[in-house]
Amino acid sequence: MVLTSLEKMIGLQKKPASIRNICILAHVDHGKTTLADCLISSNGIISSRLAGKLRYLDSREDEQIRGITMKSSAISLHFEKGDQEYLINLIDSPGHVDFSSEVSTAVRLCDGCIIVLDAVEGVCPQTQAVLRQAWLENIRPVLVINKIDRLIVELKLTPQEAYSHLKNILEQVNAITGALFTSKVLEERAEKETETQGISDSIHGDQVYDWSAGLEDTDDSHLYFSPDQGNVVFASAIDGWGFGIEHFAKLYSQKIGIKHAVLLKTLWGDYYLNTKAKKIMKADQSKGKKPLFVQLVLDNIWSLYEAVLKRDKEKIDKIVTSLGLKIGARESRHADPKVHLNAICTQWLPISQAVLSMVCSKLPSPLDITTERVEKLMCVGARTFDSLPPETQELKKVFMKCSSEDAAPVIVFVSKMFAVDAKTLPCNKPRPLTQEVIAQRRELARRRHAEKLIARQGQELPEQAISGNESELTVKTGETKGDEQELTSQTDSRTLETVKQEADKESFIAFARVFSGVVRRGQKIFILGPKYDPAESLNKLPSGCSAADDLPSIPHMACCTVENLYLLMGRGLEELEEVPSGNVLGIGGLQEFVLKSATLSTSPACPPFTPLNFEATPIVRVAVEPKHPSEMPQLVRGMKLLNQADPCVQVLIQETGEHVLVTAGEVHLQRCLDDLKERFAKIQISVSEPIIPFRETITRPPKVDMVNEEIGKQQKVAVIHQAKEDQNKIPEGVQVDSDGLITMSTPNKYSTLSVRAMPLPEEITQLLEENSDLIRTMEQFNSSLNDDKKIHEINQKILDRIQEFKQKLEQNLQGRKWRNAVDQIWSFGPRKCGPNILLSKFEGYKKTVWQCLDKTTKEVNKYRDFDNSIVSGFQLATLSGPMCEEPLMGVCFIVEKWDMSKAEEQMSANRQDSEESDATEQTKNEDKVTSLSSSYTTESSSENKELQDGSQDSPDSSEKSSKRKGETLFADCYGPFSGQLIATMKEACRYALQVKPQRLMAAMYTCEIMATAEVLGRVYAVLSKREGRVLQEEMKEGTDMFIIKAVLPVAESFGFADEIRKRTSGLASPQLVFSHWEVISGDPFWVPTTEEEYLHFGEKADSENQARKYINAVRKRKGLYVEEKIVEHAEKQRTLSRNK
């Protein structure tokens, strides 16, 4: 097909009804990029022979080497179906789990997606993940079952077996869609029930429960994939063929004489053809008959493959002539039969035709955006659509219209920023020189040469001028040519230098979509950050203002000019002047304003879009530093650019001053480091070993010891090295009760604290982790209540969520020791939203985290001035535990006693002293005032009144000053009292932890491995070597593949994928996704104490303790003290007697 001109593309951009924004989603290695190649080749951008080999959209070098896609890239294609023309904006996305954030950026910009499935492997973990992402973004999917040639060539299935295998795959995909749909319906029903509960209770005395879940009433038939609905294509992208059922229905309706509509319904399913009666029957009436799909479709494909692979020339010729194809001599004589096969299939069943016609007929255009999706995009966080300001709600109509009128406000969403080499930008491309430019350069060269000649002739001697006129002429002509070349080379080198300087810069382009209006070059536009609130800004801004006006500064909102607009064409970019709504585009010049994603609009009423949902959480950390310390500024700049260019990476500077990269996995880490070295920093860097996160916790005292004997009944042995006692040495002045209550006083002995630590149930820890955002919202609300700030009314929906969260805590915290615990929660930690709890069980203090529910403000009592110090001490204690300074998890600290009586006495004494001193000062001041007032008698009385009123109206200020005085009077040689309280609380929490059985928690990956039966043993060997644990293994129906599900500590996962591939010769490939935190069962400080343990483990007990190994590694990295015996001279012992 001929390349489509840019003008035609621009023309099609203005017709939103003929635009399709689609992305290709699938598990890794299921054939997305090969399919994209086939679709691109239909536009003549690449040769159809290279489709699948070139992988055109994998433009990075490491993508080509590894053979996987690492970024989402877009290309615009033109497609004609009948007399209608379509513009298809195609986005290819990665399938590797490390790059699932790139999938999220692609899905947000699309209206539909193509799910690609490997016919052999079927539904894989990442297939489920992408289906879920498509579902969450409300975009419609269609299915392409790819690699059907593997069923023929590798698995050697018969057409009948292949049919049942394909049916199974379809059922699996539909099961996932069904599960997503069911959960959505049940959620909606639950919401409706809570709303109508109050009304129904008042009407009906007795409640009648309706057991139907509401699933019967809702229509879900359009959601499922079924070939007869036309949303499934069967294909082999590498061989270039693909078909939907309509193609064959059309073909056979003419041949057999059965209606097209009937064939469409019966070609897929258990129907067979009765040739005598020319009728289609249900399969139960026939015995041993082939279904229509096998008989009319699969048999033909199988026979074609068989003929070509076996080189049956007669049969091939017969097939080719019957199909009316023309195959070139080069293809038919080629040594590789696959080339011949590809030539036949691409003409008979072109995959691009099948897939693109399905996309155009089944996927929605930008005009068909659903109200549900619009409302979801516009509501950030827990806000409902109804709670948005009316101007913002008006924008919904604009979204739905997708209008490109000049009056319509421009709304654009930028899903990611991507870096391109400045050389590839259209403005920097080398252009061919025009005739005028060449003539100008020639004229310039001649002029310069003439000047040179004049200068030279002035210096030359007259005799030399006389001799050899002819030779001089020839030399001159030669010189002019040489000079001309020299000059052009000089000008070229200058332009090259400027281009090089520009090219050294990485240029950032925003990957975006226009949802409304027309974006033009040079247009002024608002950039709205994720925390921007339209309700707040609309009050401050004048109505009808635009980005070009001079406006007051508003938080999370900036103005900028759109510099360049680009049409994304895979590896290339084309410049555009304007882009109407409904199109995907690239925007240049936003580098300074947008970090990763943003919403652009000409209307300040536009809300920021909901943030993207990322499936993978970044967990792998490394510290980075330059090889030469002088290059630190380049590294800092490079990391800043990397942070902007990658949607999932996090760049941190730790308290220690280390620059840390946090990535989603090993492959992602490698890509980020390569980018840093070669593109962004362009320096040599040294990278630390991965920093593995751990958590510290405590458990209930164990009932049995290390040799499974009941504790307390065995004979204790005096062990020489009691390491545990040394480890947990508690200093003097700290009282420890038998049940683990720690009592400590501040250094100045004015206050005493009693703290106990208890392990939280697992369900509670999980609940706190899941609701960290809600806890953060509660914290913000409480702090604003305490500071007496004016705040927005908290949303009723959030209050309901907080109430529900509180009820869940109450359900899980039951039993005598947790009585009233939920009402006594004082704070969460670390960072006030973590999975640890602080309870206040002492008398006379009532402040809790549930202030937002009962709206109580700060109360006045003796603890008021210093309660924040206790909370701060708790935050510090939970941020770094005693074992290896890692955060705590699942620990509850209970403050059982807080004695402030001595402090109060001291405070009252201080207050009296200060009052006396104040009184003396006041009398002095009064004397001064009287002497002054006598000199200024003309002072107006009204002003005096005002001053008096002012002094009466500010009790707060006097209170604050007294508080400050109390604080300063409290400061002694130990420092301020609040600081002493913080330190005491922190130490008390640490000692409370140390008297309980401490444990280390490791981050765990869930690992899914697909492997054949012969390499199962090797997979298990690698897993057990790395402390992995197999959860389940199941055989995939219809194949010889096993799916193994296991958990593996993150600490042991580095190099795991490579090792598995090496050990299994590439037959098994793992997918690692961060799952949860798990307690490492062994006690890190365990030593043998009983006779049985002593006999079993020996005196040193030097069998490797996994938890201890991890702790020591972390302590070494942090520069903390590690108790290790280092052998210095480990030579072999030499006997005194000489060998004879």
Coordinates of C-alpha atoms in Angstrom, one line a residue, residues 307-308 310-320 332-333 340:
A307 CA 1.1 -28.8 1.8
V308 CA 3.6 -26.0 2.1
K310 CA 5.9 -30.9 3.1
R311 CA 6.7 -29.1 -0.2
D312 CA 3.7 -30.7 -2.0
K313 CA 4.0 -28.6 -5.2
E314 CA 0.8 -29.9 -6.9
K315 CA -1.4 -29.3 -3.9
I316 CA 0.1 -25.8 -3.4
D317 CA -0.6 -24.9 -7.0
K318 CA -4.1 -26.2 -6.7
I319 CA -4.8 -24.1 -3.5
V320 CA -3.2 -21.0 -5.0
S332 CA 7.8 -20.1 -4.1
R333 CA 11.4 -21.2 -4.7
H340 CA 6.2 -19.3 0.8

